[in-house]
């Protein structure tokens, strides 16, 4: 079939197009583009990537560290008295107000004494009447005794009868009984009079202690009823020493010890700290919404009157502390739990375990978990026993060895007022840290740790000041751009809470 002119043109163009792609300049250009793309991919994703650009780093520095037990408390006066009324009546006058400074014995309030004074006056009148009756009875007794002596004289002269003598003796005994009865009535009336006079004195209320009037619950002119219970009029407190009543959860109350240092801050204190020592933990808990809380009390001086009653206090019990020590982020530490098992990092990124130097550094750090097996087992307790049939035996063995563990054993809780006993210092914890040098080489080092918190850990050995450690993986560039622009990544899910150390939310 004869070819058309269009087909003839396509056939003629094909050789020229093939010659263009096989031209030396085109081949060199394509080779340069491929080489550049390969180099970029090798630097970004391959072994040529700078490890310092892949991981989040932190520098080992010196500083202070505190392991704290936090709680919320209320400031109250240590010494105070609720002043009440012991008698009923109208509050005639109130001599103080809230904030008044009073001394012991100062007059605080007066209750209308009209009824009380009348009662005392009536009792005095009755007492005078009874004393007059007693005088009459004593006169009758004297007459009866005189007649008895006359009858005895007449009987001796055989001038009277025996019956007359017996009547005289009976009259003397009756007169003595009547006089004794009136004397008893007088004593009873005197006792009642003393009570009436005391009630009359109770109408004037005096300060029982030196301090400040912190509250007034009654008003002048109010009628007070003290028949059932003593109504409270005001409260006097000594504000020179305050007591902080703190509620500690049952999960952390075992960390408290009598005499341990504690400090607190207030909402308006601008960061000022008040220090004290733990005085006692009340053994009876307070249950609120199925939450068990224990009251911990400690005293603080308040010489400048900066603390007021009912202030809210953020309390910090110092369980352990260290000053001017080497500190490393907790996210960079892989704690050693038990021997023979791969330990999990505390707040560490999972990607940090895939560093190129892992295979080379693992033999060096493999002996550290094995050497620390006794201490780690003592800390882990029966929970670290192997599962299976031998778990109970392993748990019994760990329990039997616990007293011999010494410092790494459980805390001696004692029985003194619900306080934890004074335990021996704990053995250092052990773990591993990945250290990166200036050239990007990564090594894994065993470390010993002292005080450990959720953010930082004290380094006893294994690191030097200025060493850089890996705390986690850096987020991908897209996530960094979204974070800088304020756009949440991950399908609309926001990142972790502000203030969380880098990598602390990863690696779990």
Coordinates of C-alpha atoms in Angstrom, one line a residue:
X1 CA 0.0 0.0 0.0
X2 CA 1.6 3.4 -0.9
X3 CA 2.6 5.5 2.0
X4 CA 1.0 8.9 2.6
X5 CA 3.0 12.1 2.9
X6 CA 2.4 12.4 6.7
X7 CA 3.8 8.9 7.4
X8 CA 6.8 9.8 5.4
X9 CA 7.4 12.9 7.6
X10 CA 7.3 10.9 10.8
X11 CA 9.8 8.4 9.5
X12 CA 12.1 11.2 8.5
X13 CA 11.9 12.9 12.0
X14 CA 12.7 9.8 14.1
X15 CA 16.5 9.6 13.3
X16 CA 17.0 13.3 14.1
X17 CA 15.2 13.0 17.5
X18 CA 17.3 10.0 18.5
X19 CA 20.4 11.8 17.5
X20 CA 19.4 14.7 19.9
X21 CA 19.1 12.4 23.0
X22 CA 22.4 10.7 22.2
X23 CA 24.2 14.0 21.8
X24 CA 27.2 14.2 24.2
X25 CA 26.1 17.5 25.8
X26 CA 22.6 16.0 26.6
X27 CA 24.2 13.0 28.1
X28 CA 26.5 15.1 30.3
X29 CA 23.6 17.2 31.5
X30 CA 21.5 14.2 32.4
X31 CA 24.5 12.7 34.3
X32 CA 25.1 15.9 36.2
X33 CA 21.4 16.1 37.3
X34 CA 21.3 12.4 38.4
X35 CA 24.6 12.8 40.3
X36 CA 23.3 15.9 42.1
X37 CA 20.0 14.2 43.0
X38 CA 21.9 11.2 44.3
X39 CA 24.2 13.3 46.4
X40 CA 21.3 15.2 47.9
X41 CA 19.5 11.9 48.7
X42 CA 22.6 10.4 50.2
X43 CA 23.2 13.5 52.4
X44 CA 19.6 13.6 53.5
X45 CA 18.6 10.0 53.9
X46 CA 21.7 8.0 53.7
X47 CA 24.8 7.4 55.8
X48 CA 26.2 10.7 54.8
X49 CA 23.6 12.6 56.8
X50 CA 25.1 14.6 59.7
X51 CA 23.9 12.9 62.9
X52 CA 23.9 16.2 64.7
X53 CA 21.1 17.3 62.4
X54 CA 19.0 14.2 63.0
X55 CA 18.8 14.2 66.8
X56 CA 17.8 16.6 69.6
X57 CA 20.9 17.3 71.7
X58 CA 21.4 18.5 75.2
X59 CA 24.6 19.6 77.1
X60 CA 25.6 18.2 80.5
X61 CA 25.7 21.2 82.9
X62 CA 26.1 21.9 86.5
X63 CA 23.2 23.0 88.7
X64 CA 20.9 22.2 91.6
X65 CA 18.3 19.5 91.6
X66 CA 15.4 18.7 94.0
X67 CA 13.1 15.7 94.1
X68 CA 9.8 17.2 95.3
X69 CA 6.5 16.0 96.5
X70 CA 3.9 18.7 95.7
X71 CA 0.6 19.3 97.4
X72 CA -1.8 22.1 98.1
X73 CA -2.4 23.4 101.6
X74 CA -4.0 26.1 103.7
X75 CA -2.3 28.6 106.0
X76 CA -3.8 28.7 109.5
X77 CA -2.7 30.2 112.9
X78 CA -1.0 27.6 115.1
X79 CA -2.5 29.0 118.3
X80 CA -6.0 30.4 118.4
X81 CA -9.1 30.5 120.7
X82 CA -12.7 30.8 119.8
X83 CA -14.1 33.1 122.4
X84 CA -17.7 32.3 123.3
X85 CA -20.5 33.3 125.8
X86 CA -21.1 31.2 128.8
X87 CA -24.3 33.0 129.8
X88 CA -27.4 34.0 127.8
X89 CA -28.4 37.6 127.2
X90 CA -28.2 40.5 124.8
X91 CA -24.7 41.4 123.6
X92 CA -24.7 44.9 125.0
X93 CA -21.3 46.1 123.8
X94 CA -18.5 44.8 121.6
X95 CA -15.1 46.5 122.3
X96 CA -13.0 45.1 119.4
X97 CA -13.3 44.5 115.7
X98 CA -11.5 42.3 113.2
X99 CA -7.8 43.1 113.2
X100 CA -7.7 44.5 116.7
X101 CA -4.6 43.7 118.7
X102 CA -5.4 42.5 122.2
X103 CA -3.5 41.4 125.3
X104 CA -4.5 38.6 127.7
X105 CA -7.1 40.0 130.1
X106 CA -8.4 42.8 127.9
X107 CA -12.2 43.4 127.9
X108 CA -13.6 42.2 124.6
X109 CA -17.4 42.3 125.0
X110 CA -20.2 42.8 127.6
X111 CA -23.5 41.0 127.9
X112 CA -26.5 42.7 129.5
X113 CA -26.2 41.7 133.2
X114 CA -29.6 42.9 134.5
X115 CA -31.1 39.4 134.9
X116 CA -27.9 38.0 136.3
X117 CA -27.5 40.8 138.8
X118 CA -31.1 40.4 140.0
X119 CA -30.6 36.6 140.5
X120 CA -27.4 37.2 142.5
X121 CA -29.2 39.9 144.6
X122 CA -32.1 37.5 145.4
X123 CA -29.6 34.8 146.4
X124 CA -27.9 37.2 148.8
X125 CA -31.2 38.1 150.4
X126 CA -32.1 34.5 150.9
X127 CA -28.7 33.9 152.4
X128 CA -29.3 36.7 155.0
X129 CA -32.7 35.2 155.8
X130 CA -31.2 31.8 156.4
X131 CA -28.5 33.2 158.6
X132 CA -31.2 34.8 160.7
X133 CA -33.0 31.5 161.0
X134 CA -29.7 29.9 162.1
X135 CA -29.4 32.5 164.9
X136 CA -32.9 31.6 166.1
X137 CA -32.2 27.9 166.0
X138 CA -29.0 28.4 167.9
X139 CA -30.9 30.4 170.6
X140 CA -33.4 27.6 170.9
X141 CA -30.6 25.1 171.3
X142 CA -29.0 27.2 174.1
X143 CA -32.4 27.2 175.9
X144 CA -32.8 23.5 175.5
X145 CA -29.4 22.9 176.9
X146 CA -30.1 25.1 179.9
X147 CA -33.3 23.3 180.6
X148 CA -31.5 19.9 180.3
X149 CA -29.0 21.0 183.0
X150 CA -31.8 22.1 185.3
X151 CA -33.5 18.7 184.9
X152 CA -30.3 16.9 185.7
X153 CA -29.8 19.0 188.9
X154 CA -33.4 18.2 190.0
X155 CA -32.9 14.6 189.3
X156 CA -29.8 14.5 191.4
X157 CA -31.9 16.0 194.3
X158 CA -34.8 13.6 193.5
X159 CA -37.0 16.6 192.9
X160 CA -38.3 15.7 189.3
X161 CA -39.4 12.7 187.3
X162 CA -37.4 10.7 184.8
X163 CA -39.8 11.6 182.1
X164 CA -39.1 15.3 182.5
X165 CA -35.4 14.6 182.1
X166 CA -35.9 12.5 178.9
X167 CA -38.1 15.3 177.4
X168 CA -35.3 17.8 178.1
X169 CA -32.7 15.6 176.4
X170 CA -34.9 15.1 173.3
X171 CA -35.5 18.9 173.1
X172 CA -31.7 19.4 173.0
X173 CA -31.2 16.9 170.2
X174 CA -34.0 18.4 168.2
X175 CA -32.6 21.9 168.5
X176 CA -29.2 20.7 167.4
X177 CA -30.7 19.0 164.3
X178 CA -32.6 22.1 163.3
X179 CA -29.5 24.3 163.7
X180 CA -27.5 21.9 161.5
X181 CA -30.3 21.8 158.9
X182 CA -30.2 25.6 158.6
X183 CA -26.4 25.6 158.4
X184 CA -26.6 23.2 155.5
X185 CA -29.1 25.4 153.7
X186 CA -26.8 28.4 154.2
X187 CA -23.9 26.5 152.7
X188 CA -26.1 25.5 149.7
X189 CA -27.2 29.1 149.2
X190 CA -23.6 30.3 149.4
X191 CA -22.6 27.8 146.7
X192 CA -25.5 29.0 144.5
X193 CA -24.5 32.6 145.2
X194 CA -21.0 31.9 144.0
X195 CA -22.4 30.4 140.7
X196 CA -24.6 33.5 140.3
X197 CA -21.7 35.8 140.9
X198 CA -19.6 33.8 138.4
X199 CA -22.3 34.1 135.8
X200 CA -22.5 37.8 136.5
X201 CA -18.7 38.0 135.9
X202 CA -19.2 35.9 132.7
X203 CA -21.2 38.8 131.3
X204 CA -17.9 40.6 130.9
X205 CA -15.8 38.6 128.4
X206 CA -12.0 39.0 128.5
X207 CA -9.3 38.0 126.1
X208 CA -7.9 34.5 127.0
X209 CA -4.6 35.1 125.1
X210 CA -2.5 37.8 123.4
X211 CA -3.1 38.0 119.7
X212 CA -5.2 39.4 116.9
X213 CA -8.9 39.3 116.5
X214 CA -9.2 37.5 113.2
X215 CA -13.0 37.0 113.0
X216 CA -16.2 38.3 114.7
X217 CA -19.3 36.2 114.3
X218 CA -21.7 38.1 116.7
X219 CA -23.0 41.6 116.4
X220 CA -23.7 44.2 119.0
X221 CA -27.3 44.0 120.1
X222 CA -27.6 40.3 119.2
X223 CA -29.3 38.0 121.7
X224 CA -27.1 35.0 122.7
X225 CA -28.5 31.7 123.9
X226 CA -26.0 29.7 125.9
X227 CA -28.5 27.1 127.2
X228 CA -27.6 24.4 124.7
X229 CA -24.1 25.3 123.6
X230 CA -21.7 28.2 124.0
X231 CA -22.2 30.6 121.0
X232 CA -19.0 31.9 119.5
X233 CA -18.5 35.6 119.5
X234 CA -15.1 36.1 118.0
X235 CA -11.7 34.4 117.4
X236 CA -8.4 35.5 118.8
X237 CA -5.2 34.1 117.1
X238 CA -1.5 34.4 117.5
X239 CA -0.3 35.2 114.0
X240 CA 3.4 35.1 114.8
X241 CA 3.6 31.4 114.0
X242 CA 1.5 29.8 111.3
X243 CA 0.6 26.2 110.6
X244 CA 0.3 25.0 107.0
X245 CA -2.2 22.1 106.7
X246 CA -1.4 20.2 103.5
X247 CA -3.3 17.3 101.9
X248 CA -1.0 14.7 100.5
X249 CA -2.2 11.8 98.3
X250 CA -1.9 8.3 99.5
X251 CA 0.5 7.6 96.6
X252 CA 3.1 10.0 97.9
X253 CA 2.5 10.1 101.7
X254 CA 5.0 7.3 102.2
X255 CA 7.8 9.6 101.0
X256 CA 7.3 12.0 104.0
X257 CA 9.5 11.9 107.0
X258 CA 9.4 13.8 110.3
X259 CA 11.7 16.8 110.2
X260 CA 12.1 16.8 106.4
X261 CA 12.6 20.2 104.8
X262 CA 9.5 21.7 103.2
X263 CA 8.7 25.1 101.6
X264 CA 5.7 26.7 100.0
X265 CA 4.7 29.7 97.9
X266 CA 1.5 31.7 97.9
X267 CA -0.5 33.2 95.1
X268 CA 0.5 36.8 95.9
X269 CA 4.0 36.0 97.3
X270 CA 5.7 36.8 93.9
X271 CA 7.8 33.6 94.1
X272 CA 8.8 34.1 97.8
X273 CA 9.5 30.8 99.6
X274 CA 8.7 30.1 103.3
X275 CA 10.7 27.2 104.7
X276 CA 9.8 24.9 107.6
X277 CA 10.1 21.3 108.8
X278 CA 7.4 18.6 108.7
X279 CA 5.9 18.2 112.2
X280 CA 3.4 15.4 111.8
X281 CA 1.1 13.5 109.4
X282 CA -2.3 12.8 110.8
X283 CA -3.2 9.1 110.6
X284 CA -6.8 9.6 109.8
X285 CA -7.3 10.4 106.1
X286 CA -9.9 12.6 104.4
X287 CA -11.7 10.9 101.5
X288 CA -13.1 13.2 98.8
X289 CA -14.6 11.8 95.7
X290 CA -12.9 8.4 96.4
X291 CA -9.5 10.2 96.7
X292 CA -7.7 9.4 99.9
X293 CA -5.7 12.4 101.3
X294 CA -3.7 12.7 104.5
X295 CA -3.1 15.9 106.4
X296 CA 0.6 16.9 106.8
X297 CA 1.3 19.8 109.2
X298 CA 4.3 22.1 109.5
X299 CA 4.9 25.4 111.2
X300 CA 6.6 28.6 109.8
X301 CA 7.4 31.9 111.6
X302 CA 5.4 34.9 110.6
X303 CA 7.2 37.8 112.3
X304 CA 6.4 40.3 109.6
X305 CA 2.7 39.3 109.4
X306 CA 3.0 38.6 105.6
X307 CA 1.0 35.4 106.0
X308 CA -2.7 35.6 106.6
X309 CA -5.2 32.9 107.7
X310 CA -6.8 30.8 105.0
X311 CA -4.2 31.6 102.4
X312 CA -3.7 28.9 99.7
X313 CA -0.2 27.5 99.7
X314 CA 1.6 25.5 97.0
X315 CA 3.7 23.1 99.1
X316 CA 6.9 21.3 98.1
X317 CA 8.3 18.6 100.3
X318 CA 12.0 18.1 99.5
X319 CA 12.4 14.3 99.3
X320 CA 16.0 14.6 98.0
X321 CA 18.3 17.4 96.8
X322 CA 21.8 18.0 95.5
X323 CA 23.6 21.3 94.8
X324 CA 26.3 22.1 92.2
X325 CA 26.2 18.7 90.5
X326 CA 26.2 17.4 86.9
X327 CA 22.7 17.3 85.4
X328 CA 21.4 15.5 82.3
X329 CA 17.9 15.5 80.9
X330 CA 16.0 12.4 82.0
X331 CA 14.9 11.9 78.4
X332 CA 18.5 11.1 77.5
X333 CA 18.8 8.3 80.0
X334 CA 17.9 4.7 79.4
X335 CA 17.4 3.3 82.9
X336 CA 18.7 -0.3 83.6
X337 CA 15.7 -2.3 84.9
X338 CA 17.2 -5.8 85.1
X339 CA 20.0 -7.9 83.8
X340 CA 19.6 -9.8 80.5
X341 CA 16.8 -7.7 79.2
X342 CA 16.9 -4.7 77.0
X343 CA 16.1 -1.6 79.1
X344 CA 13.6 0.9 78.1
X345 CA 14.5 4.6 78.1
X346 CA 13.0 7.2 80.4
X347 CA 11.2 9.6 78.0
X348 CA 13.5 8.7 75.1
X349 CA 12.7 8.8 71.4
X350 CA 12.5 5.4 69.7
X351 CA 14.4 6.5 66.7
X352 CA 17.5 7.2 68.9
X353 CA 18.0 3.4 69.1
X354 CA 18.7 3.2 65.4
X355 CA 21.9 5.3 65.3
X356 CA 24.7 3.9 63.1
X357 CA 27.1 3.4 66.1
X358 CA 24.6 1.2 68.0
X359 CA 26.2 -2.1 66.8
X360 CA 29.7 -0.8 67.7
X361 CA 28.7 0.6 71.1
X362 CA 26.5 -2.2 72.3
X363 CA 29.4 -4.6 73.3
X364 CA 30.9 -1.8 75.4
X365 CA 27.7 -1.1 77.3
X366 CA 26.5 -4.7 77.5
X367 CA 28.6 -5.3 80.7
X368 CA 27.0 -2.4 82.5
X369 CA 23.5 -3.9 82.9
X370 CA 25.0 -7.2 83.9
X371 CA 27.2 -5.5 86.6
X372 CA 24.3 -3.6 87.9
X373 CA 21.9 -6.6 88.1
X374 CA 21.9 -7.0 91.9
X375 CA 21.1 -3.3 92.5
X376 CA 18.5 -3.2 89.7
X377 CA 16.9 -6.4 91.1
X378 CA 16.8 -4.9 94.5
X379 CA 15.0 -1.8 93.2
X380 CA 12.6 -3.7 91.0
X381 CA 11.7 -6.2 93.8
X382 CA 9.4 -9.1 93.1
X383 CA 8.0 -7.5 90.0
X384 CA 11.2 -8.3 88.1
X385 CA 10.9 -12.0 88.7
X386 CA 10.6 -14.1 85.5
X387 CA 7.2 -15.2 84.5
X388 CA 6.1 -18.8 84.5
X389 CA 6.4 -21.6 87.0
X390 CA 9.4 -20.1 88.7
X391 CA 7.9 -16.7 89.4
X392 CA 6.7 -17.5 92.9
X393 CA 10.1 -19.0 93.8
X394 CA 11.9 -16.0 92.4
X395 CA 9.6 -13.6 94.3
X396 CA 10.2 -15.5 97.5
X397 CA 13.9 -15.3 96.9
X398 CA 13.8 -11.6 96.3
X399 CA 11.8 -11.1 99.4
X400 CA 14.3 -13.1 101.5
X401 CA 17.2 -11.2 100.1
X402 CA 15.6 -7.8 100.6
X403 CA 17.0 -7.1 104.1
X404 CA 20.5 -7.9 102.9
X405 CA 20.2 -5.4 100.1
X406 CA 21.1 -2.6 102.5
X407 CA 20.7 0.8 101.0
X408 CA 18.9 -0.4 97.9
X409 CA 16.2 -2.2 99.9
X410 CA 12.7 -0.9 100.8
X411 CA 12.3 2.0 103.1
X412 CA 11.8 1.2 106.8
X413 CA 8.4 2.7 107.4
X414 CA 8.5 2.5 111.2
X415 CA 5.5 3.3 113.4
X416 CA 6.2 6.7 114.8
X417 CA 3.1 8.8 114.0
X418 CA 2.6 7.4 110.5
X419 CA 6.0 8.6 109.3
X420 CA 8.4 6.8 107.1
X421 CA 11.5 5.6 109.1
X422 CA 14.9 7.1 108.4
X423 CA 16.3 4.7 105.7
X424 CA 19.9 4.4 104.7
X425 CA 21.0 6.2 101.5
X426 CA 19.8 4.5 98.4
X427 CA 22.3 2.9 96.0
X428 CA 23.0 4.8 92.8
X429 CA 20.7 4.0 89.9
X430 CA 22.4 2.8 86.7
X431 CA 21.6 3.5 83.1
X432 CA 23.1 4.3 79.7
X433 CA 23.4 7.6 77.7
X434 CA 24.3 8.1 74.1
X435 CA 27.0 10.8 73.7
X436 CA 27.8 12.5 70.4
X437 CA 31.1 14.3 69.8
X438 CA 31.9 17.2 67.5
X439 CA 32.6 14.9 64.5
X440 CA 29.1 13.3 64.9
X441 CA 30.4 10.0 66.3
X442 CA 27.9 8.4 68.8
X443 CA 29.0 6.3 71.7
X444 CA 26.9 4.7 74.5
X445 CA 28.2 5.2 78.0
X446 CA 27.1 3.6 81.3
X447 CA 26.2 6.2 84.0
X448 CA 25.4 6.2 87.6
X449 CA 22.6 8.5 88.7
X450 CA 21.7 10.1 92.1
X451 CA 18.6 12.2 92.4
X452 CA 16.2 11.6 89.5
X453 CA 13.2 13.7 88.7
X454 CA 10.8 13.7 85.7
X455 CA 12.9 16.4 84.0
X456 CA 16.6 16.0 85.1
X457 CA 18.9 13.5 86.7
X458 CA 22.0 13.9 88.8
X459 CA 25.1 12.2 87.2
X460 CA 27.5 10.6 89.6
X461 CA 29.8 9.1 87.1
X462 CA 30.1 8.4 83.4
X463 CA 29.7 11.9 82.0
X464 CA 31.7 15.1 82.1
X465 CA 30.6 18.7 82.1
X466 CA 30.1 19.9 78.5
X467 CA 29.3 16.5 77.0
X468 CA 26.5 16.5 74.5
X469 CA 23.9 13.7 74.8
X470 CA 21.0 12.6 72.6
X471 CA 17.5 13.2 74.0
X472 CA 15.4 12.2 70.9
X473 CA 14.8 12.5 67.2
X474 CA 14.3 15.9 65.6
X475 CA 10.9 16.2 63.9
X476 CA 10.8 16.0 60.1
X477 CA 11.3 19.4 58.2
X478 CA 7.6 19.5 57.3
X479 CA 6.6 19.3 61.0
X480 CA 9.2 22.0 61.9
X481 CA 7.7 24.3 59.2
X482 CA 4.2 23.6 60.5
X483 CA 5.3 24.3 64.1
X484 CA 7.0 27.6 63.1
X485 CA 3.9 28.7 61.2
X486 CA 1.5 27.6 64.0
X487 CA -0.2 24.9 61.8
X488 CA -0.8 21.7 63.7
X489 CA 0.5 18.6 62.1
X490 CA -0.6 15.0 62.2
X491 CA -4.2 15.3 60.8
X492 CA -5.1 18.2 63.1
X493 CA -3.7 16.8 66.3
X494 CA -1.7 19.2 68.3
X495 CA 1.7 18.5 69.9
X496 CA 2.5 17.8 73.5
X497 CA 1.8 20.3 76.3
X498 CA 4.0 23.3 76.6
X499 CA 7.0 23.0 78.9
X500 CA 7.6 19.3 78.3
X501 CA 11.3 18.7 77.7
X502 CA 12.3 17.6 74.2
X503 CA 11.7 13.9 73.6
X504 CA 10.1 13.5 77.0
X505 CA 6.9 12.4 75.4
X506 CA 8.5 9.8 73.1
X507 CA 10.3 6.6 73.5
X508 CA 7.7 5.0 75.8

